[in-house]
mmCIF file of C-alpha atoms and ligand atoms in Angstrom:
data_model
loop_
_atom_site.group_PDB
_atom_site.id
_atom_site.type_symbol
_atom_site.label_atom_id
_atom_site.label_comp_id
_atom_site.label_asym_id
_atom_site.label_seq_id
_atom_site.Cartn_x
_atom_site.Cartn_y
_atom_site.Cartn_z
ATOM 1 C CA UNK A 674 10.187 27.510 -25.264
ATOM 2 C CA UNK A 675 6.960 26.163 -26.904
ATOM 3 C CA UNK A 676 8.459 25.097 -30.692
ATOM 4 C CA UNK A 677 6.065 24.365 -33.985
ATOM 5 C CA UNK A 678 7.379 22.071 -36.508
ATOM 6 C CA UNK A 679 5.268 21.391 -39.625
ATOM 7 C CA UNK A 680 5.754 18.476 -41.171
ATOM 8 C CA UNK A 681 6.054 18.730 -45.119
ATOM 9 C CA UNK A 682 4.491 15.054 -45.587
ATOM 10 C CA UNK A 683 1.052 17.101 -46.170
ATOM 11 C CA UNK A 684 2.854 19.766 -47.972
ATOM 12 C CA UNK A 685 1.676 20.763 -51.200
ATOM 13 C CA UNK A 686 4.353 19.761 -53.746
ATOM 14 C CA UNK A 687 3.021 21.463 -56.472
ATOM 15 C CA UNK A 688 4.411 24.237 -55.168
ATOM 16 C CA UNK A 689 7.229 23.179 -52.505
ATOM 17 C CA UNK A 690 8.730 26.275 -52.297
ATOM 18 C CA UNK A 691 5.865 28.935 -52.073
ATOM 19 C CA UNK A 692 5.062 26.138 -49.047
ATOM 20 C CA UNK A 693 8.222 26.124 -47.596
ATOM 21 C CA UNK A 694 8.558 30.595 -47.750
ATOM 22 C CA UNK A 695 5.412 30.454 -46.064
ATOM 23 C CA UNK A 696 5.233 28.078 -43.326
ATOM 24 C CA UNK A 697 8.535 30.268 -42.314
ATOM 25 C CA UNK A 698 6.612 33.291 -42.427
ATOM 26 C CA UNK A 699 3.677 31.769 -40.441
ATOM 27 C CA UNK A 700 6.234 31.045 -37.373
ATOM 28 C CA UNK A 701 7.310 27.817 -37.815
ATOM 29 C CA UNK A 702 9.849 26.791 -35.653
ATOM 30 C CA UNK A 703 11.824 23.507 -37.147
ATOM 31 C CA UNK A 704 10.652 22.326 -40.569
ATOM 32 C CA UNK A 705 9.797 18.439 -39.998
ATOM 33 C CA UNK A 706 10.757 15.931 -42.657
ATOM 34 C CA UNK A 707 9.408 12.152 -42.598
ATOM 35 C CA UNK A 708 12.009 9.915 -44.174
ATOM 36 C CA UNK A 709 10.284 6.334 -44.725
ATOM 37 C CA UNK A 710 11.854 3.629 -46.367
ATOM 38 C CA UNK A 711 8.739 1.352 -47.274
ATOM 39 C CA UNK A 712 10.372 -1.258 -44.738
ATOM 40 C CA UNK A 713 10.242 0.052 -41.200
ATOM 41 C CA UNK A 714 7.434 1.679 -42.087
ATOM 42 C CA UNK A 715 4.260 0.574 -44.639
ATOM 43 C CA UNK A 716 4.982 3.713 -46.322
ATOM 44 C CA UNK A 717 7.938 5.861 -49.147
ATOM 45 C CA UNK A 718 8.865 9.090 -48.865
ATOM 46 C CA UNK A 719 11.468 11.969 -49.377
ATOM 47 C CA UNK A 720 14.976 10.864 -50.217
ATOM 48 C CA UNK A 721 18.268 13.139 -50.241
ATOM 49 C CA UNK A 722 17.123 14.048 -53.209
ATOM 50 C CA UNK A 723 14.415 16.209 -52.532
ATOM 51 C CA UNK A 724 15.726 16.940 -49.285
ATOM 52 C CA UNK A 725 18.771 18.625 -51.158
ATOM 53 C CA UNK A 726 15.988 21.208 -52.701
ATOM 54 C CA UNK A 727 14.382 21.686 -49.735
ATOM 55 C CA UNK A 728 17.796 22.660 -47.620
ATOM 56 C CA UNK A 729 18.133 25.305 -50.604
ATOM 57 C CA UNK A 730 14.856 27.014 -49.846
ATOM 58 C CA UNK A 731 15.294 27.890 -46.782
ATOM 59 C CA UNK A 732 17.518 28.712 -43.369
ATOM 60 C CA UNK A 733 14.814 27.260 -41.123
ATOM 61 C CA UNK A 734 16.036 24.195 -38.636
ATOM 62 C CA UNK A 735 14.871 21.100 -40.173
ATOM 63 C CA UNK A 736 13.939 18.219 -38.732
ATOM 64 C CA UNK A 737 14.734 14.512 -40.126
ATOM 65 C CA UNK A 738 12.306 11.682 -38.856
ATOM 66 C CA UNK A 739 14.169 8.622 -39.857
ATOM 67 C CA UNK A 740 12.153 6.017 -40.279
ATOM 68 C CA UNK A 741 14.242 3.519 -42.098
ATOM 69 C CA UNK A 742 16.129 0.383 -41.045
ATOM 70 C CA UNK A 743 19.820 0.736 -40.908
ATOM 71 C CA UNK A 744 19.861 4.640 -39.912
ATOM 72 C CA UNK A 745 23.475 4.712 -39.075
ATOM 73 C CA UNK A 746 24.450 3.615 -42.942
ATOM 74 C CA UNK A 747 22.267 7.096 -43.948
ATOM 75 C CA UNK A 748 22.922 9.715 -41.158
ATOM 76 C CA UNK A 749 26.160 10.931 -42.858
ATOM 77 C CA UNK A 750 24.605 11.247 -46.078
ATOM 78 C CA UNK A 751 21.524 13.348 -43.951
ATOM 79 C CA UNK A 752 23.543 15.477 -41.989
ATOM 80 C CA UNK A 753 26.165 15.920 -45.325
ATOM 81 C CA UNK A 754 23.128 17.433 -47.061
ATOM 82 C CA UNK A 755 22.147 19.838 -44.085
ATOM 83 C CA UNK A 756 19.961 18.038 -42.304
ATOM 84 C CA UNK A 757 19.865 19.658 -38.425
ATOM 85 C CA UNK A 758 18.244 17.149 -36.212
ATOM 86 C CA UNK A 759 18.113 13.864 -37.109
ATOM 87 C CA UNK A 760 15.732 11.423 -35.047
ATOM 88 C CA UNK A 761 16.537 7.691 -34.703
ATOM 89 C CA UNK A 762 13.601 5.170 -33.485
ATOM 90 C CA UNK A 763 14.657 2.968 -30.966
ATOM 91 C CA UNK A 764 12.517 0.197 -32.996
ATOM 92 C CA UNK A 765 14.940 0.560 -35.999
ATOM 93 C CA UNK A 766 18.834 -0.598 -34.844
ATOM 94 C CA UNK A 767 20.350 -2.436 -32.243
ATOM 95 C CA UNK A 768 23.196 0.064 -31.625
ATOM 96 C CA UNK A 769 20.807 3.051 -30.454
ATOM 97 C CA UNK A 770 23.850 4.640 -29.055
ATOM 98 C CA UNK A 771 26.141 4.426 -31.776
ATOM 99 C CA UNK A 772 23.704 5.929 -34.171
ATOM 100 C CA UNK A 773 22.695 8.746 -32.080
ATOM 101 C CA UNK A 774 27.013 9.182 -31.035
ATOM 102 C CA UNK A 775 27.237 9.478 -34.855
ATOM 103 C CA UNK A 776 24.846 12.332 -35.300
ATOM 104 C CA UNK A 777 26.295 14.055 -32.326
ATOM 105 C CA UNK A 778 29.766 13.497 -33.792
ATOM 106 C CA UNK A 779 29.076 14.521 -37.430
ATOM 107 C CA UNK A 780 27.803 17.921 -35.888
ATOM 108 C CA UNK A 781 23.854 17.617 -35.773
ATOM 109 C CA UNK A 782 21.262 17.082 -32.901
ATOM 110 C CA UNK A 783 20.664 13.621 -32.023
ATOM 111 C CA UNK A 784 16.398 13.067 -31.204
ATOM 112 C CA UNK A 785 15.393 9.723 -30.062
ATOM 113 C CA UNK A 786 12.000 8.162 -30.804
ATOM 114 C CA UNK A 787 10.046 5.303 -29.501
ATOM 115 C CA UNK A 788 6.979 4.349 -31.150
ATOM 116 C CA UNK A 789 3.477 4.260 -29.408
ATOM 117 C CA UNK A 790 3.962 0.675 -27.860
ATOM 118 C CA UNK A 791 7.010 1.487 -26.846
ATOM 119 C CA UNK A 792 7.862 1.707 -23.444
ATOM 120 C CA UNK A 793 9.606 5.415 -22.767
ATOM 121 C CA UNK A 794 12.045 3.703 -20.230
ATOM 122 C CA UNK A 795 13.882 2.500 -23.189
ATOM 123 C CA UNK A 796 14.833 6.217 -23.892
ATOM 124 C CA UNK A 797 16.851 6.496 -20.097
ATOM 125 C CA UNK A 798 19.615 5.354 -20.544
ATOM 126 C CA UNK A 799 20.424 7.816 -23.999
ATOM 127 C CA UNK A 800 18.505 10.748 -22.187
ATOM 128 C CA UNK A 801 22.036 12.621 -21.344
ATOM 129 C CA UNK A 802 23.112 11.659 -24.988
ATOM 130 C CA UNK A 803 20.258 13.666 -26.803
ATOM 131 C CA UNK A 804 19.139 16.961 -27.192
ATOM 132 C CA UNK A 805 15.322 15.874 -28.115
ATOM 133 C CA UNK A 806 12.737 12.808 -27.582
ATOM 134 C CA UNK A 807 10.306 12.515 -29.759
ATOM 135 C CA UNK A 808 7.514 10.333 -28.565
ATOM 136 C CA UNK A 809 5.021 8.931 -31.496
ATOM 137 C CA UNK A 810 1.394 9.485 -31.051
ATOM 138 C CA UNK A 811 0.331 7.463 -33.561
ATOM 139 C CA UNK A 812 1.724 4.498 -35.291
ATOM 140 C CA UNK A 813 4.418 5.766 -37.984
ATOM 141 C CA UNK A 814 3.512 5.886 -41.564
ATOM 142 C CA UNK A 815 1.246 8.198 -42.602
ATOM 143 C CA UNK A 816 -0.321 11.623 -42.033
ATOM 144 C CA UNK A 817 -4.345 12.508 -41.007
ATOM 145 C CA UNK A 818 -4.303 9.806 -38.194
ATOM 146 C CA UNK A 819 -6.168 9.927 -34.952
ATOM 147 C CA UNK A 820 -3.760 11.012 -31.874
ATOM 148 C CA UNK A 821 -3.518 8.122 -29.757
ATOM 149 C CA UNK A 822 -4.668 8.697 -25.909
ATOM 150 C CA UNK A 823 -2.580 6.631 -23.783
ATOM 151 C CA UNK A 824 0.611 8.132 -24.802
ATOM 152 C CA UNK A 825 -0.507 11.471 -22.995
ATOM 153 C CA UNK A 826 0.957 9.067 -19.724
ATOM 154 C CA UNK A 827 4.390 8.637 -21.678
ATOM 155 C CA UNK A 828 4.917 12.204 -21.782
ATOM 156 C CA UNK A 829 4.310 12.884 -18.072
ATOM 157 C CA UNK A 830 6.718 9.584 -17.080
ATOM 158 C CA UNK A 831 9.070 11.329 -19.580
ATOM 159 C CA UNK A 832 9.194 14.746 -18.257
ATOM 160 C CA UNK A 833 9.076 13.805 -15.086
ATOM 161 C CA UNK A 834 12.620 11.539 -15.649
ATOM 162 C CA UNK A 835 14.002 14.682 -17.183
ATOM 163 C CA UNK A 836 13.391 17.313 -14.865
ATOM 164 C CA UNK A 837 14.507 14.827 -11.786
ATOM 165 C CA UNK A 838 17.712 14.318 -13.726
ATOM 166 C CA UNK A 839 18.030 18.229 -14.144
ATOM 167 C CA UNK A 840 18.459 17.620 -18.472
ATOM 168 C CA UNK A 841 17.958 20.130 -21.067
ATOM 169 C CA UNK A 842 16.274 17.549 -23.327
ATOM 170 C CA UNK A 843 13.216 18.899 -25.580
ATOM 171 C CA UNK A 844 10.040 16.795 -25.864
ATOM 172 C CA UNK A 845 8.270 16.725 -29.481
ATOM 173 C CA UNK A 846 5.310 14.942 -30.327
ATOM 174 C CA UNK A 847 4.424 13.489 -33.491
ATOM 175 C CA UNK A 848 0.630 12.165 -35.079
ATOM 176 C CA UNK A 849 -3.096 13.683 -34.449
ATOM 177 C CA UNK A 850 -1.752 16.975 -32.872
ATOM 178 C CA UNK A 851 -4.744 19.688 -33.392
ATOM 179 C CA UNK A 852 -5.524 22.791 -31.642
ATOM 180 C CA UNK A 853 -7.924 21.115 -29.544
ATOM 181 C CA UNK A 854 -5.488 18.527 -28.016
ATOM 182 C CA UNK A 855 -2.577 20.774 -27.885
ATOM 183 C CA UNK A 856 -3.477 22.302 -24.695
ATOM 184 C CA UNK A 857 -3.238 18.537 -23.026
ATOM 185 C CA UNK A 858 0.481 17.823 -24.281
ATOM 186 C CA UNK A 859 1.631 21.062 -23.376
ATOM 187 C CA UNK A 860 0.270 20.148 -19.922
ATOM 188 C CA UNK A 861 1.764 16.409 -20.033
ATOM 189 C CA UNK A 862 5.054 18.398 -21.067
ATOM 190 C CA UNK A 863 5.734 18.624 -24.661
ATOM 191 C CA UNK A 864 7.168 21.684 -25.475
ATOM 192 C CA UNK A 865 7.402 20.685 -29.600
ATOM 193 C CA UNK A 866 4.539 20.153 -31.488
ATOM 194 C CA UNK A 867 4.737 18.535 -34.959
ATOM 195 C CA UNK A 868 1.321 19.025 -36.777
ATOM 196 C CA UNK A 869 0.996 17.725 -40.487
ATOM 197 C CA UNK A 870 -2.595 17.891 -41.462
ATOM 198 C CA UNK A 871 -3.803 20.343 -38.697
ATOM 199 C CA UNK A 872 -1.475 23.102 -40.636
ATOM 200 C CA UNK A 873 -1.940 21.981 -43.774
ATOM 201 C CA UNK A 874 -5.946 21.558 -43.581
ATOM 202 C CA UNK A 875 -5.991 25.193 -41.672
ATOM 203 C CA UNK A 876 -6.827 28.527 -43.784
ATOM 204 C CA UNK A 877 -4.244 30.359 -41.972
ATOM 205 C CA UNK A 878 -1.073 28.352 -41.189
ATOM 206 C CA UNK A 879 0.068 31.275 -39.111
ATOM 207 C CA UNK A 880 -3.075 31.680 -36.571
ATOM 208 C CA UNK A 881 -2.549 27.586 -36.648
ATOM 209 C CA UNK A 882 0.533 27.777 -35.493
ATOM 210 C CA UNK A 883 0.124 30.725 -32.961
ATOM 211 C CA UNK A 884 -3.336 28.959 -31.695
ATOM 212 C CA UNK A 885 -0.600 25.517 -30.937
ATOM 213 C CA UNK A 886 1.431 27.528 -29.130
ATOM 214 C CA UNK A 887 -1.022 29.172 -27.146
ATOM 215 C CA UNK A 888 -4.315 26.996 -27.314
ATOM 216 C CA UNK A 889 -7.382 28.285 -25.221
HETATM 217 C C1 DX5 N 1391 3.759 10.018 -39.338
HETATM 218 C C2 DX5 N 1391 4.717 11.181 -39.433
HETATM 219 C C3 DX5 N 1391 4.135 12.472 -38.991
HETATM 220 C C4 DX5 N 1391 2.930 12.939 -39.769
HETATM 221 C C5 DX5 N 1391 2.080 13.774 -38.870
HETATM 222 O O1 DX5 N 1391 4.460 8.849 -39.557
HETATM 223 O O2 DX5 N 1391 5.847 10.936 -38.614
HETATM 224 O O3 DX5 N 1391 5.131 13.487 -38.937
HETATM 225 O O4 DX5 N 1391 3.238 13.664 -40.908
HETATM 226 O O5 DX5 N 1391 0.928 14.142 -39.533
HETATM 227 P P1 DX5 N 1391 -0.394 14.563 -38.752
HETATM 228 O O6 DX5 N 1391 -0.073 15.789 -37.953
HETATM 229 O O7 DX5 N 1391 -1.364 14.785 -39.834
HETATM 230 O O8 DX5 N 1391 -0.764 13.411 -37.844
HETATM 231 ZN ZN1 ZN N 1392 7.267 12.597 -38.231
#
């Protein structure tokens, strides 16, 4: 199943939860939060905080992108709070496999990411651990970047490795997602689509949505 997930970084927070009500309304399939910690990434964002608000608002799936060093000493603390998935970079611990055990283990969905310049091999060996990878498409950080090309050939070495091996593992992609390149990843074989500005820029988050899970 083709899956939405809005990311709230281009939210408007004036008015969090009139956002929230409505991207569920418009169809949105996982809500996507960007965790940044100003140290793995150039960039500070949501803590627990916030999130805590944001659980209250709604029942919609959402969707932690850690990007922080040190995930495993914060993925309790996430999941405690009601977080559903929980993505890991590769980039960001040495003990990949403990931290995505962890989320499994405290009841969540482990998601594994690997940064642009990342090779995708280095997702194998945790591909029967996880339930999602999520492959960057532009360099983490910020929102209203330009999708980066070459990764389109990640995402067709990735599904590939995942339909040989017979896994139910999803396939998001994250950065410069539009309606007019959505059409491509679906192809490559995506199957969730996080979109930040695209949504947020549109004047109807619902046809948005619909027009990324069906593009022309
Ligand atoms: C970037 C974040 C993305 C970002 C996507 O570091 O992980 O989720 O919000 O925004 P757009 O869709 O505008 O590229
Ligand atoms: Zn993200």
């Amino acid at each position: 199943m083709i899956k939405v997930a809005p990311s709230l970084l281009s939210a408007d927070f004036n008015d969090l939860a009139g956002t929230v009500k409505a991207l569920e309304n418009a169809g949105a399939d996982y809500l996507h939060v960007d965790v940044m910690d100003g140290r793995f990434v150039p960039n500070i964002t949501f803590g627990p905080v916030v999130f805590k608000y944001i659980r209250k608002m709604t029942t919609c799936l959402l969707d932690v992108h850690l990007m922080i060093l040190e995930p495993e000493k914060y993925i309790p603390d996430w999941i405690e709070i009601g977080a559903n998935i929980v993505s890991v970079h590769v980039e960001s611990t040495v003990h990949l496999d403990r931290a995505l055990s962890l989320v499994r283990h405290l009841g969540a969905k482990p998601s594994v990411v690997v940064n642009p310049a990342t090779p995708i091999e280095a997702v194998f060996p945790v591909l029967s651990i996880v339930d999602q990878v999520l492959v960057m498409s532009v360099n983490p950080g910020f929102g209203g970047q330009r999708f980066i090309p070459y990764t389109l050939d990640k995402i067709r070495s990735l599904r590939q490795e995942i339909d040989r091996r017979q896994l139910e593992v999803d396939i998001q992609i994250d950065g410069g997602v539009t309606e007019m390149n959505a059409k491509s990843l679906l192809e490559a074989g995506v199957n969730v689509l996080v979109a930040g500005s695209a949504i947020f820029q549109s004047h109807n988050m619902a046809a948005t949505i619909k027009a990324l899970k069906s593009p022309l």
